[in-house]
mmCIF file of C-alpha atoms in Angstrom:
data_model
loop_
_atom_site.group_PDB
_atom_site.id
_atom_site.type_symbol
_atom_site.label_atom_id
_atom_site.label_comp_id
_atom_site.label_asym_id
_atom_site.label_seq_id
_atom_site.Cartn_x
_atom_site.Cartn_y
_atom_site.Cartn_z
ATOM 1 C CA MET H 1 105.463 31.954 124.453
ATOM 2 C CA VAL H 2 105.862 31.002 120.750
ATOM 3 C CA ALA H 3 107.143 27.565 119.951
ATOM 4 C CA ASP H 4 107.008 25.056 117.148
ATOM 5 C CA GLU H 5 106.196 22.414 119.721
ATOM 6 C CA VAL H 6 104.434 22.545 123.049
ATOM 7 C CA PRO H 7 106.937 22.268 126.021
ATOM 8 C CA PRO H 8 106.479 19.226 128.262
ATOM 9 C CA TRP H 9 105.754 21.441 131.256
ATOM 10 C CA VAL H 10 102.473 22.871 129.816
ATOM 11 C CA GLY H 11 99.621 21.857 132.074
ATOM 12 C CA ALA H 12 96.042 22.509 133.199
ATOM 13 C CA LEU H 13 96.601 26.206 133.959
ATOM 14 C CA ASP H 14 97.800 26.976 130.454
ATOM 15 C CA VAL H 15 96.174 27.638 127.136
ATOM 16 C CA VAL H 16 97.564 26.238 123.934
ATOM 17 C CA LEU H 17 96.706 27.889 120.512
ATOM 18 C CA ALA H 18 97.771 25.658 117.582
ATOM 19 C CA HIS H 19 97.418 26.392 113.823
ATOM 20 C CA THR H 20 97.936 24.286 110.733
ATOM 21 C CA GLU H 21 96.902 24.582 107.141
ATOM 22 C CA ASP H 22 97.860 20.908 106.404
ATOM 23 C CA PRO H 23 94.975 18.450 107.365
ATOM 24 C CA GLY H 24 97.589 15.557 107.493
ATOM 25 C CA ASP H 25 99.899 17.461 109.841
ATOM 26 C CA ARG H 26 100.934 15.553 113.098
ATOM 27 C CA CYS H 27 99.545 17.239 116.047
ATOM 28 C CA SER H 28 101.785 15.665 118.549
ATOM 29 C CA ARG H 29 100.603 17.227 121.669
ATOM 30 C CA VAL H 30 96.812 17.134 120.861
ATOM 31 C CA ASP H 31 96.607 13.507 120.411
ATOM 32 C CA ARG H 32 98.177 12.539 123.621
ATOM 33 C CA PRO H 33 95.522 12.542 126.403
ATOM 34 C CA ARG H 34 97.028 13.013 129.759
ATOM 35 C CA PRO H 35 95.510 14.178 133.251
ATOM 36 C CA GLY H 36 95.507 17.953 133.707
ATOM 37 C CA ALA H 37 95.951 18.675 129.935
ATOM 38 C CA ALA H 38 96.092 22.263 128.921
ATOM 39 C CA ARG H 39 92.949 23.919 127.255
ATOM 40 C CA THR H 40 93.630 23.815 123.483
ATOM 41 C CA LEU H 41 92.266 25.691 120.402
ATOM 42 C CA VAL H 42 93.319 24.336 117.006
ATOM 43 C CA THR H 43 92.577 26.294 113.862
ATOM 44 C CA ALA H 44 92.734 23.614 111.215
ATOM 45 C CA PRO H 45 90.812 21.847 108.445
ATOM 46 C CA ASP H 46 87.941 19.728 109.789
ATOM 47 C CA SER H 47 89.024 16.509 108.241
ATOM 48 C CA GLY H 48 92.204 14.510 108.527
ATOM 49 C CA PRO H 49 94.419 13.428 111.396
ATOM 50 C CA VAL H 50 94.547 16.841 113.135
ATOM 51 C CA ALA H 51 90.788 17.059 113.275
ATOM 52 C CA ALA H 52 90.602 13.512 114.562
ATOM 53 C CA ALA H 53 93.351 14.075 117.197
ATOM 54 C CA ALA H 54 91.483 17.185 118.298
ATOM 55 C CA ALA H 55 88.123 15.408 118.859
ATOM 56 C CA GLY H 56 87.240 15.433 122.498
ATOM 57 C CA ARG H 57 90.738 16.831 123.475
ATOM 58 C CA ALA H 58 90.653 20.440 122.040
ATOM 59 C CA VAL H 59 88.427 22.985 120.338
ATOM 60 C CA LEU H 60 88.764 22.755 116.682
ATOM 61 C CA LEU H 61 88.003 25.825 114.595
ATOM 62 C CA PRO H 62 87.758 24.974 110.860
ATOM 63 C CA PRO H 63 87.745 27.526 108.058
ATOM 64 C CA ARG H 64 84.338 28.828 106.958
ATOM 65 C CA LEU H 65 85.788 29.583 103.403
ATOM 66 C CA ASP H 66 88.528 27.533 101.820
ATOM 67 C CA VAL H 67 91.526 29.502 100.758
ATOM 68 C CA PRO H 68 94.872 28.421 99.035
ATOM 69 C CA PRO H 69 97.616 27.310 101.257
ATOM 70 C CA GLY H 70 99.582 30.162 102.596
ATOM 71 C CA PHE H 71 96.540 32.522 103.135
ATOM 72 C CA SER H 72 95.039 31.372 106.374
ATOM 73 C CA PHE H 73 97.128 33.958 108.515
ATOM 74 C CA HIS H 74 94.138 36.103 109.160
ATOM 75 C CA ARG H 75 91.966 33.228 110.243
ATOM 76 C CA ALA H 76 94.321 32.120 112.894
ATOM 77 C CA LEU H 77 94.999 35.757 113.902
ATOM 78 C CA ALA H 78 91.213 36.406 114.434
ATOM 79 C CA ALA H 79 90.793 33.152 116.358
ATOM 80 C CA TRP H 80 93.777 33.778 118.626
ATOM 81 C CA LEU H 81 92.952 37.365 119.232
ATOM 82 C CA THR H 82 89.372 36.431 120.212
ATOM 83 C CA VAL H 83 90.758 33.787 122.815
ATOM 84 C CA LEU H 84 93.283 36.299 124.162
ATOM 85 C CA GLY H 85 90.540 38.854 124.502
ATOM 86 C CA SER H 86 88.280 36.409 126.291
ATOM 87 C CA LEU H 87 91.000 35.692 128.721
ATOM 88 C CA GLY H 88 91.516 39.419 129.423
ATOM 89 C CA LEU H 89 94.967 39.391 128.153
ATOM 90 C CA LEU H 90 94.461 41.649 125.141
ATOM 91 C CA LYS H 91 91.798 44.076 124.128
ATOM 92 C CA VAL H 92 91.228 43.948 120.388
ATOM 93 C CA ASP H 93 88.254 44.899 118.259
ATOM 94 C CA VAL H 94 88.166 41.916 115.783
ATOM 95 C CA GLU H 95 85.260 43.495 113.718
ATOM 96 C CA LEU H 96 87.455 46.738 113.310
ATOM 97 C CA ILE H 97 90.313 44.671 111.991
ATOM 98 C CA ALA H 98 87.962 43.009 109.574
ATOM 99 C CA ASP H 99 86.558 46.403 108.287
ATOM 100 C CA GLU H 100 90.235 47.694 107.804
ATOM 101 C CA LEU H 101 91.086 44.537 105.986
ATOM 102 C CA ASP H 102 88.065 45.009 103.686
ATOM 103 C CA ARG H 103 89.219 48.625 102.897
ATOM 104 C CA GLU H 104 92.791 47.435 102.388
ATOM 105 C CA ALA H 105 91.563 44.923 99.790
ATOM 106 C CA GLU H 106 89.673 47.406 98.091
ATOM 107 C CA ARG H 107 92.721 49.756 97.868
ATOM 108 C CA ASP H 108 94.668 46.862 96.524
ATOM 109 C CA HIS H 109 92.104 45.728 93.904
ATOM 110 C CA PRO H 110 93.635 45.179 90.364
ATOM 111 C CA VAL H 111 91.544 48.043 88.851
ATOM 112 C CA HIS H 112 93.595 50.582 90.843
ATOM 113 C CA GLU H 113 96.919 51.776 89.410
ATOM 114 C CA SER H 114 100.130 51.375 91.411
ATOM 115 C CA PHE H 115 100.263 55.020 92.641
ATOM 116 C CA VAL H 116 97.044 54.564 94.612
ATOM 117 C CA ASN H 117 97.368 50.713 95.058
ATOM 118 C CA PRO H 118 99.651 49.921 98.162
ATOM 119 C CA ALA H 119 100.081 46.222 97.177
ATOM 120 C CA LYS H 120 101.037 46.995 93.656
ATOM 121 C CA SER H 121 103.481 49.614 94.749
ATOM 122 C CA LEU H 122 105.128 47.206 97.253
ATOM 123 C CA ALA H 123 105.322 44.652 94.447
ATOM 124 C CA LEU H 124 107.073 47.106 92.088
ATOM 125 C CA ARG H 125 109.516 48.161 94.909
ATOM 126 C CA VAL H 126 110.827 44.600 95.451
ATOM 127 C CA ALA H 127 110.565 43.388 91.923
ATOM 128 C CA ASP H 128 114.150 42.495 90.564
ATOM 129 C CA ARG H 129 115.596 43.078 94.086
ATOM 130 C CA THR H 130 116.391 41.124 97.060
ATOM 131 C CA PRO H 131 114.057 42.467 99.740
ATOM 132 C CA LEU H 132 115.588 42.994 103.231
ATOM 133 C CA LEU H 133 112.599 42.911 105.501
ATOM 134 C CA TRP H 134 113.863 44.465 108.735
ATOM 135 C CA GLY H 135 111.466 44.867 111.441
ATOM 136 C CA LEU H 136 111.720 47.783 114.007
ATOM 137 C CA ASP H 137 109.913 45.861 116.546
ATOM 138 C CA GLU H 138 109.272 42.276 117.380
ATOM 139 C CA VAL H 139 105.702 42.209 115.923
ATOM 140 C CA ALA H 140 106.957 43.824 112.700
ATOM 141 C CA THR H 141 109.717 41.234 112.444
ATOM 142 C CA SER H 142 107.055 38.412 112.725
ATOM 143 C CA ILE H 143 105.004 40.000 110.008
ATOM 144 C CA GLY H 144 108.227 40.278 107.928
ATOM 145 C CA ALA H 145 108.647 36.393 108.273
ATOM 146 C CA HIS H 146 105.121 35.962 107.042
ATOM 147 C CA GLY H 147 105.937 38.416 104.115
ATOM 148 C CA ALA H 148 109.037 36.564 103.278
ATOM 149 C CA GLY H 149 106.966 33.329 103.181
ATOM 150 C CA VAL H 150 104.360 34.480 100.772
ATOM 151 C CA LEU H 151 106.950 36.236 98.517
ATOM 152 C CA ALA H 152 108.885 33.060 98.310
ATOM 153 C CA ALA H 153 105.748 30.759 97.874
ATOM 154 C CA PHE H 154 103.886 32.662 95.201
ATOM 155 C CA ALA H 155 106.655 34.980 93.614
ATOM 156 C CA GLY H 156 109.774 33.056 93.919
ATOM 157 C CA VAL H 157 111.408 35.969 95.673
ATOM 158 C CA ALA H 158 113.967 35.213 98.354
ATOM 159 C CA SER H 159 114.097 37.663 101.211
ATOM 160 C CA ASP H 160 116.163 38.530 104.288
ATOM 161 C CA VAL H 161 114.200 38.669 107.486
ATOM 162 C CA ALA H 162 115.673 40.189 110.690
ATOM 163 C CA GLY H 163 115.093 42.577 113.617
ATOM 164 C CA TYR H 164 116.880 45.755 112.938
ATOM 165 C CA PRO H 165 119.226 45.251 115.925
ATOM 166 C CA GLN H 166 120.048 41.781 114.591
ATOM 167 C CA ALA H 167 120.670 43.300 111.105
ATOM 168 C CA LEU H 168 123.339 45.604 112.628
ATOM 169 C CA THR H 169 125.362 42.537 113.701
ATOM 170 C CA ARG H 170 125.787 41.464 110.047
ATOM 171 C CA PRO H 171 128.227 44.329 108.970
ATOM 172 C CA VAL H 172 128.709 43.395 105.235
ATOM 173 C CA LEU H 173 124.986 43.025 104.535
ATOM 174 C CA HIS H 174 124.299 46.202 106.513
ATOM 175 C CA ARG H 175 126.982 48.180 104.742
ATOM 176 C CA ARG H 176 125.499 47.033 101.416
ATOM 177 C CA ALA H 177 122.010 48.156 102.507
ATOM 178 C CA VAL H 178 123.493 51.591 103.525
ATOM 179 C CA ARG H 179 125.199 52.100 100.235
ATOM 180 C CA GLY H 180 122.018 50.888 98.409
ATOM 181 C CA THR H 181 119.854 53.466 100.235
ATOM 182 C CA SER H 182 122.162 56.435 100.543
ATOM 183 C CA GLY H 183 121.352 58.019 97.259
ATOM 184 C CA ALA H 184 124.738 59.574 97.191
ATOM 185 C CA ASP H 185 125.208 58.911 93.423
ATOM 186 C CA LEU H 186 122.223 59.571 91.252
ATOM 187 C CA PHE H 187 123.950 58.121 88.177
ATOM 188 C CA ALA H 188 125.105 54.886 89.910
ATOM 189 C CA ASP H 189 124.424 51.674 88.002
ATOM 190 C CA PRO H 190 121.267 50.044 89.689
ATOM 191 C CA ASP H 191 122.703 46.664 89.064
ATOM 192 C CA ASP H 192 126.037 47.415 90.763
ATOM 193 C CA GLU H 193 126.982 44.645 93.097
ATOM 194 C CA THR H 194 127.836 46.944 95.764
ATOM 195 C CA GLY H 195 124.324 47.394 96.931
ATOM 196 C CA GLY H 196 121.906 48.137 94.075
ATOM 197 C CA LEU H 197 120.344 44.768 94.066
ATOM 198 C CA VAL H 198 118.887 44.930 97.548
ATOM 199 C CA ARG H 199 115.713 46.770 98.717
ATOM 200 C CA VAL H 200 115.429 47.825 102.292
ATOM 201 C CA LEU H 201 112.053 47.726 103.743
ATOM 202 C CA LEU H 202 111.789 48.853 107.375
ATOM 203 C CA LEU H 203 108.609 47.404 108.967
ATOM 204 C CA ALA H 204 107.022 49.009 111.984
ATOM 205 C CA VAL H 205 103.958 48.006 113.901
ATOM 206 C CA ARG H 206 104.295 49.151 117.486
ATOM 207 C CA GLN H 207 103.964 52.661 118.595
ATOM 208 C CA GLY H 208 105.537 54.512 121.434
ATOM 209 C CA PRO H 209 108.881 56.181 122.349
ATOM 210 C CA ALA H 210 111.066 53.037 122.294
ATOM 211 C CA ALA H 211 109.678 52.245 118.805
ATOM 212 C CA ASP H 212 110.270 55.750 117.578
ATOM 213 C CA ALA H 213 113.828 55.821 118.801
ATOM 214 C CA VAL H 214 114.601 52.467 116.834
ATOM 215 C CA ARG H 215 112.862 53.873 113.769
ATOM 216 C CA HIS H 216 114.681 57.233 113.886
ATOM 217 C CA ALA H 217 118.112 55.397 114.231
ATOM 218 C CA ALA H 218 117.278 53.205 111.283
ATOM 219 C CA GLU H 219 116.186 55.949 109.124
ATOM 220 C CA ASP H 220 119.290 57.850 109.898
ATOM 221 C CA ALA H 221 121.514 54.957 108.866
ATOM 222 C CA LEU H 222 119.351 54.141 105.798
ATOM 223 C CA PRO H 223 117.766 57.404 104.566
ATOM 224 C CA GLY H 224 116.645 55.896 101.289
ATOM 225 C CA ALA H 225 114.932 52.849 102.706
ATOM 226 C CA ASP H 226 111.209 52.256 102.517
ATOM 227 C CA VAL H 227 109.346 52.481 105.810
ATOM 228 C CA LEU H 228 106.105 50.456 105.945
ATOM 229 C CA GLU H 229 104.246 51.751 108.931
ATOM 230 C CA PRO H 230 100.504 51.033 108.766
ATOM 231 C CA ALA H 231 99.789 53.024 111.938
ATOM 232 C CA VAL H 232 100.124 56.178 109.847
ATOM 233 C CA GLU H 233 97.334 55.125 107.487
ATOM 234 C CA VAL H 234 94.854 53.391 109.992
ATOM 235 C CA ALA H 235 93.839 53.595 113.634
ATOM 236 C CA GLY H 236 93.099 50.711 115.794
ATOM 237 C CA GLY H 237 96.325 49.763 117.399
ATOM 238 C CA ASP H 238 99.007 47.096 116.779
ATOM 239 C CA ALA H 239 96.720 44.234 115.771
ATOM 240 C CA VAL H 240 95.138 46.345 113.064
ATOM 241 C CA SER H 241 98.566 47.412 111.754
ATOM 242 C CA ALA H 242 99.875 43.917 111.895
ATOM 243 C CA ALA H 243 96.978 42.355 109.943
ATOM 244 C CA LEU H 244 97.004 45.051 107.333
ATOM 245 C CA LEU H 245 100.809 44.659 106.709
ATOM 246 C CA ALA H 246 100.290 40.937 106.361
ATOM 247 C CA LEU H 247 97.651 41.342 103.951
ATOM 248 C CA ARG H 248 99.590 43.890 101.872
ATOM 249 C CA PHE H 249 102.490 41.443 101.505
ATOM 250 C CA GLU H 250 100.118 38.630 100.453
ATOM 251 C CA LEU H 251 98.612 40.734 97.623
ATOM 252 C CA ALA H 252 101.985 41.969 96.650
ATOM 253 C CA ALA H 253 103.202 38.466 96.409
ATOM 254 C CA LEU H 254 100.104 37.466 94.295
ATOM 255 C CA TYR H 255 100.952 40.436 91.867
ATOM 256 C CA LEU H 256 104.525 39.498 91.441
ATOM 257 C CA GLY H 257 103.566 35.888 90.884
ATOM 258 C CA LEU H 258 101.071 36.805 88.207
ATOM 259 C CA ALA H 259 103.575 39.116 86.470
ATOM 260 C CA ALA H 260 106.288 36.464 86.584
ATOM 261 C CA GLY H 261 104.026 33.643 85.386
ATOM 262 C CA THR H 262 104.477 31.609 88.566
ATOM 263 C CA LEU H 263 100.631 31.821 89.256
ATOM 264 C CA GLY H 264 97.852 31.167 86.839
ATOM 265 C CA GLY H 265 99.978 28.848 84.645
ATOM 266 C CA ASN H 266 102.724 26.138 84.714
ATOM 267 C CA PRO H 267 105.129 27.156 87.608
ATOM 268 C CA TYR H 268 107.738 24.838 86.211
#
């Protein structure tokens, strides 16, 4: 289960995976010793209250390289996938993920133009628009939340994040998205408030018949929407696709931030 705080019923038969970028974060469950405590892994800086709380009570995995706040997603992902693999709960090749992320970083390098640079292309697609990051599966929706976080933090771009079934329950926004992606009027004002200011990005990670059915329904309703589906670009399963999509959002946010002047200068 995923939660902001560890439930009180967690005990010796459970495993807790915790992550923070803030060395001063309050790790409320780690610093409370009790009989039969769960086995705990904490990915966090190796100094500060979190590290002190974890000493003797948890395995602390500090970063090997310092990165700016907001860019530790893949460190936590690699650690957690390794733990899940050791428990026999998930079979993932972490080295394959690392190789694919290296290739994605090369594709997204600043020397490459936008037509061959997926991160630049994504940045251009959401520039001057409100991105609607609608996940076609639960993993994609979670990656959308991460994407919204980095777009807000580094580019000042506010996004809507939802699973596509949830988006259907918001009729006004969904109708605006339909109008904005229909392509019915080639001469429509792109700044028309009826829908031109939104950009629908359908995010897909999981593969299979159920995922295909949701994707086809979303594409039928939103024929002009962008579909970000890393599985058509790389092999390796859901974990590779999720990691690649997260990195692409991070680099797109950096490009937008640099273009807007919110990075590399005075953000105020």
